[in-house]
Structure formats: structure tokens, C-alpha cells
């Protein structure tokens, strides 16, 4: 919920956030509440749309059917080319029930590879019924969250996966900087907030 709230501040009005999960739609309401206030998200720019499925199964990623909050189809069906950016997040729910970080990374990586392959096939025109204009081709739009850096980095490099984020390493590095120098708090707050100055690197 905190990430969704942050995204709402930086995306254009009318943007859509499609949530694909194996958690039934009617059980997601509590997960979409503000963690501190336990209140429903007050979104201005984003509109949330729900999809039920397993992100490690090709069939569930090939065609996405939008559901309402009761789990009933709305009639809207899209494919991966509908999205400007795709994010694969670590399965926190599975880790809460005993799954390891390595196992969560394995599922995230499986989803990442499936998404990349499905999108490649769509761009190649092999599923022309859903195709969008071909100017999308060549743009890397899939970002994958990885938790266990030491065991995952070499595999990611071997598979030529560039669109990944080591979230635990980023958080631990930021906390380490704050412990060493408390004055970094204002700098990090400025760089990581949705508004204000930012640091970007272009190839």
C-alpha cells in the first residue's frame, strides 16, 4: 500500500495499476490499506485494476482479465503490450508463511523470464490479434525485485537480465549511511521522495 501511495504522487492522472496475484480479489482489501492509519488508500492519479492468476504460469500472463472487487470479470482483457512498465515484486506473503528469500527470488525470476519471452513474441507479431504499434520494440520495460543478492546476481548476469532491483541491499545501504552520518537523512529524503530534486543516470 505504501508503494502504491508513492506511485500515485509521481504518475500522470488517469494512470492504471494492474495487480496480478494469486490472492483472491476479495482478500486484497486489507492489504490495500495504509499500514499506519489502516485506512483505505486515497488515490488521486492512479486507478487500481485487479487480475487473479499465478505470475509463474504462462497462460495467466498471456491474457489479463480485469476483475472488480467482488472477483467478477469486468469484460476488459489486455495483454502485456498494454503496459508502459511491468514490475515483479517479491512474494512477501509466501515468506510470511515460511518460504525463503531464495525461493521468492526463484519465483520472481521465473516470472521475469516468462514476461520477457511473452512480450518478445508479441512484438514479433506472433500474436497479432493483441498487437500494439511496433514503436514499443526495443524498450526494456520489465523490472524485477530480488532479495538475495549473493545467490541471484551471477544467475541474473548469465541470463542477461538487466531490469532488476536489489531492494534489500538498497535499504540496508541507506540505513548504513544514516547510522554513520545522521545528516544524510535530509539528502536521502530529498532523493527518494516523489517530489523535489532527483538523481538520474542515462547511458
PDB file of C-alpha atoms in Angstrom:
ATOM      1  CA  UNK A   1       0.000   0.000   0.000  1.00  0.00           C
ATOM      2  CA  UNK A   2       2.852   2.391   0.766  1.00  0.00           C
ATOM      3  CA  UNK A   3       4.376   1.795  -2.669  1.00  0.00           C
ATOM      4  CA  UNK A   4       1.036   2.392  -4.368  1.00  0.00           C
ATOM      5  CA  UNK A   5       0.614   5.647  -2.456  1.00  0.00           C
ATOM      6  CA  UNK A   6       4.097   6.722  -3.559  1.00  0.00           C
ATOM      7  CA  UNK A   7       3.363   5.856  -7.194  1.00  0.00           C
ATOM      8  CA  UNK A   8       0.176   7.884  -7.053  1.00  0.00           C
ATOM      9  CA  UNK A   9       2.261  11.013  -6.451  1.00  0.00           C
ATOM     10  CA  UNK A  10       4.534  10.580  -9.472  1.00  0.00           C
ATOM     11  CA  UNK A  11       2.347   9.201 -12.271  1.00  0.00           C
ATOM     12  CA  UNK A  12       0.085  11.249 -14.591  1.00  0.00           C
ATOM     13  CA  UNK A  13      -3.594  11.490 -13.754  1.00  0.00           C
ATOM     14  CA  UNK A  14      -5.600   8.649 -15.267  1.00  0.00           C
ATOM     15  CA  UNK A  15      -2.791   6.065 -14.956  1.00  0.00           C
ATOM     16  CA  UNK A  16      -3.751   2.463 -14.270  1.00  0.00           C
ATOM     17  CA  UNK A  17      -2.131  -0.009 -11.874  1.00  0.00           C
ATOM     18  CA  UNK A  18      -2.973  -3.627 -12.678  1.00  0.00           C
ATOM     19  CA  UNK A  19      -2.351  -6.022  -9.782  1.00  0.00           C
ATOM     20  CA  UNK A  20      -1.829  -9.691 -10.712  1.00  0.00           C
ATOM     21  CA  UNK A  21      -1.754 -12.028  -7.715  1.00  0.00           C
ATOM     22  CA  UNK A  22      -2.829 -15.485  -6.609  1.00  0.00           C
ATOM     23  CA  UNK A  23      -4.537 -13.855  -3.602  1.00  0.00           C
ATOM     24  CA  UNK A  24      -8.312 -13.707  -4.239  1.00  0.00           C
ATOM     25  CA  UNK A  25      -9.528 -10.204  -5.014  1.00  0.00           C
ATOM     26  CA  UNK A  26     -11.914 -10.035  -2.031  1.00  0.00           C
ATOM     27  CA  UNK A  27      -8.977 -10.693   0.336  1.00  0.00           C
ATOM     28  CA  UNK A  28      -6.896  -7.819  -1.025  1.00  0.00           C
ATOM     29  CA  UNK A  29      -8.886  -5.001   0.570  1.00  0.00           C
ATOM     30  CA  UNK A  30      -6.979  -5.250   3.866  1.00  0.00           C
ATOM     31  CA  UNK A  31      -3.655  -5.324   2.025  1.00  0.00           C
ATOM     32  CA  UNK A  32      -4.525  -2.099   0.217  1.00  0.00           C
ATOM     33  CA  UNK A  33      -4.942  -0.081   3.391  1.00  0.00           C
ATOM     34  CA  UNK A  34      -2.454   2.454   4.698  1.00  0.00           C
ATOM     35  CA  UNK A  35      -0.177   0.476   7.037  1.00  0.00           C
ATOM     36  CA  UNK A  36      -0.055   3.166   9.721  1.00  0.00           C
ATOM     37  CA  UNK A  37      -3.609   4.537   9.577  1.00  0.00           C
ATOM     38  CA  UNK A  38      -5.368   1.300   8.480  1.00  0.00           C
ATOM     39  CA  UNK A  39      -7.469   3.413   6.150  1.00  0.00           C
ATOM     40  CA  UNK A  40      -8.353   2.908   2.505  1.00  0.00           C
ATOM     41  CA  UNK A  41      -5.897   4.407   0.048  1.00  0.00           C
ATOM     42  CA  UNK A  42      -6.852   7.877  -1.118  1.00  0.00           C
ATOM     43  CA  UNK A  43      -5.602   7.818  -4.706  1.00  0.00           C
ATOM     44  CA  UNK A  44      -5.692  10.862  -6.972  1.00  0.00           C
ATOM     45  CA  UNK A  45      -3.858   9.829 -10.154  1.00  0.00           C
ATOM     46  CA  UNK A  46      -3.965   6.022 -10.086  1.00  0.00           C
ATOM     47  CA  UNK A  47      -6.823   3.655 -10.767  1.00  0.00           C
ATOM     48  CA  UNK A  48      -6.316   0.116  -9.443  1.00  0.00           C
ATOM     49  CA  UNK A  49      -7.441  -2.861 -11.515  1.00  0.00           C
ATOM     50  CA  UNK A  50      -7.304  -6.447 -10.277  1.00  0.00           C
ATOM     51  CA  UNK A  51      -6.280  -9.664 -12.031  1.00  0.00           C
ATOM     52  CA  UNK A  52      -6.337 -13.117 -10.453  1.00  0.00           C
ATOM     53  CA  UNK A  53      -3.643 -15.574 -11.517  1.00  0.00           C
ATOM     54  CA  UNK A  54      -0.282 -17.165 -10.873  1.00  0.00           C
ATOM     55  CA  UNK A  55       2.601 -14.988 -12.118  1.00  0.00           C
ATOM     56  CA  UNK A  56       4.756 -18.059 -12.766  1.00  0.00           C
ATOM     57  CA  UNK A  57       2.269 -19.610 -15.241  1.00  0.00           C
ATOM     58  CA  UNK A  58       2.479 -18.510 -18.880  1.00  0.00           C
ATOM     59  CA  UNK A  59      -1.270 -18.797 -19.502  1.00  0.00           C
ATOM     60  CA  UNK A  60      -2.048 -16.361 -16.686  1.00  0.00           C
ATOM     61  CA  UNK A  61       0.440 -13.817 -18.058  1.00  0.00           C
ATOM     62  CA  UNK A  62      -0.538 -14.061 -21.714  1.00  0.00           C
ATOM     63  CA  UNK A  63      -4.042 -12.636 -21.347  1.00  0.00           C
ATOM     64  CA  UNK A  64      -5.072 -10.496 -18.354  1.00  0.00           C
ATOM     65  CA  UNK A  65      -8.774 -10.239 -17.481  1.00  0.00           C
ATOM     66  CA  UNK A  66      -9.775  -7.351 -15.219  1.00  0.00           C
ATOM     67  CA  UNK A  67     -11.910  -8.197 -12.154  1.00  0.00           C
ATOM     68  CA  UNK A  68     -13.971  -5.989  -9.874  1.00  0.00           C
ATOM     69  CA  UNK A  69     -13.622  -6.001  -6.069  1.00  0.00           C
ATOM     70  CA  UNK A  70     -16.013  -8.971  -5.867  1.00  0.00           C
ATOM     71  CA  UNK A  71     -13.906 -11.049  -8.260  1.00  0.00           C
ATOM     72  CA  UNK A  72     -16.317 -10.815 -11.196  1.00  0.00           C
ATOM     73  CA  UNK A  73     -14.962 -10.080 -14.719  1.00  0.00           C
ATOM     74  CA  UNK A  74     -15.458  -6.526 -15.954  1.00  0.00           C
ATOM     75  CA  UNK A  75     -15.030  -7.536 -19.586  1.00  0.00           C
ATOM     76  CA  UNK A  76     -11.712  -5.734 -20.078  1.00  0.00           C
ATOM     77  CA  UNK A  77      -8.957  -8.044 -21.342  1.00  0.00           C
ATOM     78  CA  UNK A  78      -5.442  -6.873 -22.221  1.00  0.00           C
ATOM     79  CA  UNK A  79      -2.000  -8.297 -22.914  1.00  0.00           C
ATOM     80  CA  UNK A  80       1.485  -7.237 -21.812  1.00  0.00           C
ATOM     81  CA  UNK A  81       1.865  -4.601 -24.527  1.00  0.00           C
ATOM     82  CA  UNK A  82      -0.884  -2.627 -22.805  1.00  0.00           C
ATOM     83  CA  UNK A  83       1.553  -1.588 -20.074  1.00  0.00           C
ATOM     84  CA  UNK A  84       4.291   1.038 -20.104  1.00  0.00           C
ATOM     85  CA  UNK A  85       6.128  -0.626 -17.194  1.00  0.00           C
ATOM     86  CA  UNK A  86       5.873  -4.053 -15.568  1.00  0.00           C
ATOM     87  CA  UNK A  87       7.142  -4.647 -12.030  1.00  0.00           C
ATOM     88  CA  UNK A  88       7.660  -8.098 -10.484  1.00  0.00           C
ATOM     89  CA  UNK A  89       7.691  -7.782  -6.691  1.00  0.00           C
ATOM     90  CA  UNK A  90       8.938 -10.332  -4.174  1.00  0.00           C
ATOM     91  CA  UNK A  91       6.266 -12.607  -2.705  1.00  0.00           C
ATOM     92  CA  UNK A  92       6.118 -11.268   0.859  1.00  0.00           C
ATOM     93  CA  UNK A  93       3.007 -13.293   1.646  1.00  0.00           C
ATOM     94  CA  UNK A  94       4.861 -16.548   0.865  1.00  0.00           C
ATOM     95  CA  UNK A  95       7.789 -15.511   3.055  1.00  0.00           C
ATOM     96  CA  UNK A  96       5.431 -14.835   5.942  1.00  0.00           C
ATOM     97  CA  UNK A  97       4.258 -18.441   5.668  1.00  0.00           C
ATOM     98  CA  UNK A  98       7.762 -19.927   5.758  1.00  0.00           C
ATOM     99  CA  UNK A  99       9.183 -19.514   2.258  1.00  0.00           C
ATOM    100  CA  UNK A 100      12.833 -18.419   1.979  1.00  0.00           C
ATOM    101  CA  UNK A 101      14.241 -15.390   0.171  1.00  0.00           C
ATOM    102  CA  UNK A 102      15.945 -17.684  -2.338  1.00  0.00           C
ATOM    103  CA  UNK A 103      12.625 -19.362  -3.109  1.00  0.00           C
ATOM    104  CA  UNK A 104      10.934 -15.974  -3.523  1.00  0.00           C
ATOM    105  CA  UNK A 105      13.737 -14.869  -5.853  1.00  0.00           C
ATOM    106  CA  UNK A 106      13.283 -18.048  -7.882  1.00  0.00           C
ATOM    107  CA  UNK A 107       9.610 -17.300  -8.461  1.00  0.00           C
ATOM    108  CA  UNK A 108      10.351 -13.663  -9.265  1.00  0.00           C
ATOM    109  CA  UNK A 109      12.984 -14.676 -11.795  1.00  0.00           C
ATOM    110  CA  UNK A 110      10.646 -17.248 -13.382  1.00  0.00           C
ATOM    111  CA  UNK A 111       8.006 -14.530 -13.798  1.00  0.00           C
ATOM    112  CA  UNK A 112      10.597 -12.124 -15.198  1.00  0.00           C
ATOM    113  CA  UNK A 113      11.727 -14.602 -17.866  1.00  0.00           C
ATOM    114  CA  UNK A 114       8.148 -15.516 -18.820  1.00  0.00           C
ATOM    115  CA  UNK A 115       7.176 -11.868 -19.129  1.00  0.00           C
ATOM    116  CA  UNK A 116      10.180 -11.094 -21.273  1.00  0.00           C
ATOM    117  CA  UNK A 117       9.521 -14.057 -23.577  1.00  0.00           C
ATOM    118  CA  UNK A 118       5.784 -13.367 -23.951  1.00  0.00           C
ATOM    119  CA  UNK A 119       6.453  -9.720 -24.710  1.00  0.00           C
ATOM    120  CA  UNK A 120       9.128 -10.671 -27.246  1.00  0.00           C
ATOM    121  CA  UNK A 121       6.655 -12.937 -29.065  1.00  0.00           C
ATOM    122  CA  UNK A 122       4.005 -10.227 -29.082  1.00  0.00           C
ATOM    123  CA  UNK A 123       6.427  -7.696 -30.511  1.00  0.00           C
ATOM    124  CA  UNK A 124       7.449 -10.202 -33.170  1.00  0.00           C
ATOM    125  CA  UNK A 125       3.825 -10.261 -34.345  1.00  0.00           C
ATOM    126  CA  UNK A 126       3.138 -13.925 -33.496  1.00  0.00           C
ATOM    127  CA  UNK A 127       0.001 -12.909 -31.599  1.00  0.00           C
ATOM    128  CA  UNK A 128      -1.140 -10.132 -33.907  1.00  0.00           C
ATOM    129  CA  UNK A 129      -4.705 -10.052 -32.571  1.00  0.00           C
ATOM    130  CA  UNK A 130      -3.488  -8.241 -29.465  1.00  0.00           C
ATOM    131  CA  UNK A 131      -0.619  -6.342 -31.043  1.00  0.00           C
ATOM    132  CA  UNK A 132       0.061  -2.676 -30.437  1.00  0.00           C
ATOM    133  CA  UNK A 133       2.076  -0.376 -32.721  1.00  0.00           C
ATOM    134  CA  UNK A 134       5.615  -1.606 -33.133  1.00  0.00           C
ATOM    135  CA  UNK A 135       7.325   1.501 -31.738  1.00  0.00           C
ATOM    136  CA  UNK A 136       7.351  -0.350 -28.372  1.00  0.00           C
ATOM    137  CA  UNK A 137      10.041  -2.652 -29.737  1.00  0.00           C
ATOM    138  CA  UNK A 138      13.471  -2.403 -28.156  1.00  0.00           C
ATOM    139  CA  UNK A 139      12.351  -0.743 -24.923  1.00  0.00           C
ATOM    140  CA  UNK A 140      13.125  -2.570 -21.704  1.00  0.00           C
ATOM    141  CA  UNK A 141      10.008  -2.176 -19.543  1.00  0.00           C
ATOM    142  CA  UNK A 142      10.224  -5.062 -17.044  1.00  0.00           C
ATOM    143  CA  UNK A 143      11.688  -4.520 -13.567  1.00  0.00           C
ATOM    144  CA  UNK A 144      12.169  -7.408 -11.128  1.00  0.00           C
ATOM    145  CA  UNK A 145      12.734  -7.153  -7.368  1.00  0.00           C
ATOM    146  CA  UNK A 146      15.387  -9.546  -5.995  1.00  0.00           C
ATOM    147  CA  UNK A 147      16.032 -10.092  -2.284  1.00  0.00           C
ATOM    148  CA  UNK A 148      19.065 -12.390  -2.022  1.00  0.00           C
ATOM    149  CA  UNK A 149      21.842 -10.546  -3.822  1.00  0.00           C
ATOM    150  CA  UNK A 150      24.715 -13.010  -3.378  1.00  0.00           C
ATOM    151  CA  UNK A 151      22.945 -16.018  -4.898  1.00  0.00           C
ATOM    152  CA  UNK A 152      20.975 -14.163  -7.587  1.00  0.00           C
ATOM    153  CA  UNK A 153      23.410 -11.706  -9.145  1.00  0.00           C
ATOM    154  CA  UNK A 154      25.507 -14.259 -11.058  1.00  0.00           C
ATOM    155  CA  UNK A 155      22.417 -16.026 -12.392  1.00  0.00           C
ATOM    156  CA  UNK A 156      20.917 -12.714 -13.495  1.00  0.00           C
ATOM    157  CA  UNK A 157      24.127 -11.859 -15.316  1.00  0.00           C
ATOM    158  CA  UNK A 158      24.223 -15.238 -17.060  1.00  0.00           C
ATOM    159  CA  UNK A 159      20.619 -14.814 -18.225  1.00  0.00           C
ATOM    160  CA  UNK A 160      21.307 -11.249 -19.395  1.00  0.00           C
ATOM    161  CA  UNK A 161      18.631  -9.831 -17.084  1.00  0.00           C
ATOM    162  CA  UNK A 162      19.270  -6.111 -16.662  1.00  0.00           C
ATOM    163  CA  UNK A 163      15.961  -4.872 -15.291  1.00  0.00           C
ATOM    164  CA  UNK A 164      16.230  -5.877 -11.639  1.00  0.00           C
ATOM    165  CA  UNK A 165      16.399  -4.119  -8.271  1.00  0.00           C
ATOM    166  CA  UNK A 166      18.160  -5.469  -5.159  1.00  0.00           C
ATOM    167  CA  UNK A 167      15.689  -3.898  -2.718  1.00  0.00           C
ATOM    168  CA  UNK A 168      17.216  -5.287   0.498  1.00  0.00           C
ATOM    169  CA  UNK A 169      20.673  -4.034  -0.476  1.00  0.00           C
ATOM    170  CA  UNK A 170      19.331  -0.561  -1.272  1.00  0.00           C
ATOM    171  CA  UNK A 171      17.521  -0.342   2.070  1.00  0.00           C
ATOM    172  CA  UNK A 172      20.463  -1.674   4.079  1.00  0.00           C
ATOM    173  CA  UNK A 173      22.861   0.724   2.334  1.00  0.00           C
ATOM    174  CA  UNK A 174      20.595   3.685   3.110  1.00  0.00           C
ATOM    175  CA  UNK A 175      20.318   2.623   6.765  1.00  0.00           C
ATOM    176  CA  UNK A 176      24.094   2.192   6.964  1.00  0.00           C
ATOM    177  CA  UNK A 177      24.629   5.717   5.667  1.00  0.00           C
ATOM    178  CA  UNK A 178      22.221   7.118   8.248  1.00  0.00           C
ATOM    179  CA  UNK A 179      23.959   5.274  11.085  1.00  0.00           C
ATOM    180  CA  UNK A 180      27.337   6.604  10.015  1.00  0.00           C
ATOM    181  CA  UNK A 181      26.132  10.134   9.340  1.00  0.00           C
ATOM    182  CA  UNK A 182      22.743  11.324  10.545  1.00  0.00           C
ATOM    183  CA  UNK A 183      22.972  14.418   8.334  1.00  0.00           C
ATOM    184  CA  UNK A 184      22.397  12.177   5.315  1.00  0.00           C
ATOM    185  CA  UNK A 185      18.750  11.886   6.335  1.00  0.00           C
ATOM    186  CA  UNK A 186      17.731  15.113   4.589  1.00  0.00           C
ATOM    187  CA  UNK A 187      19.719  14.169   1.456  1.00  0.00           C
ATOM    188  CA  UNK A 188      18.144  10.708   1.174  1.00  0.00           C
ATOM    189  CA  UNK A 189      14.679  12.092   1.917  1.00  0.00           C
ATOM    190  CA  UNK A 190      15.094  14.557  -0.957  1.00  0.00           C
ATOM    191  CA  UNK A 191      16.362  11.939  -3.423  1.00  0.00           C
ATOM    192  CA  UNK A 192      13.826   9.241  -2.534  1.00  0.00           C
ATOM    193  CA  UNK A 193      10.723  11.413  -2.247  1.00  0.00           C
ATOM    194  CA  UNK A 194       8.292  11.655  -5.202  1.00  0.00           C
ATOM    195  CA  UNK A 195       8.822  15.427  -5.482  1.00  0.00           C
ATOM    196  CA  UNK A 196      11.847  17.724  -5.426  1.00  0.00           C
ATOM    197  CA  UNK A 197      15.352  17.048  -6.753  1.00  0.00           C
ATOM    198  CA  UNK A 198      16.358  13.682  -8.156  1.00  0.00           C
ATOM    199  CA  UNK A 199      19.425  11.901  -9.469  1.00  0.00           C
ATOM    200  CA  UNK A 200      19.221  10.104 -12.831  1.00  0.00           C
ATOM    201  CA  UNK A 201      21.799   8.252 -14.909  1.00  0.00           C
ATOM    202  CA  UNK A 202      21.435   7.958 -18.668  1.00  0.00           C
ATOM    203  CA  UNK A 203      23.593   5.648 -20.840  1.00  0.00           C
TER     204      UNK A 203
END
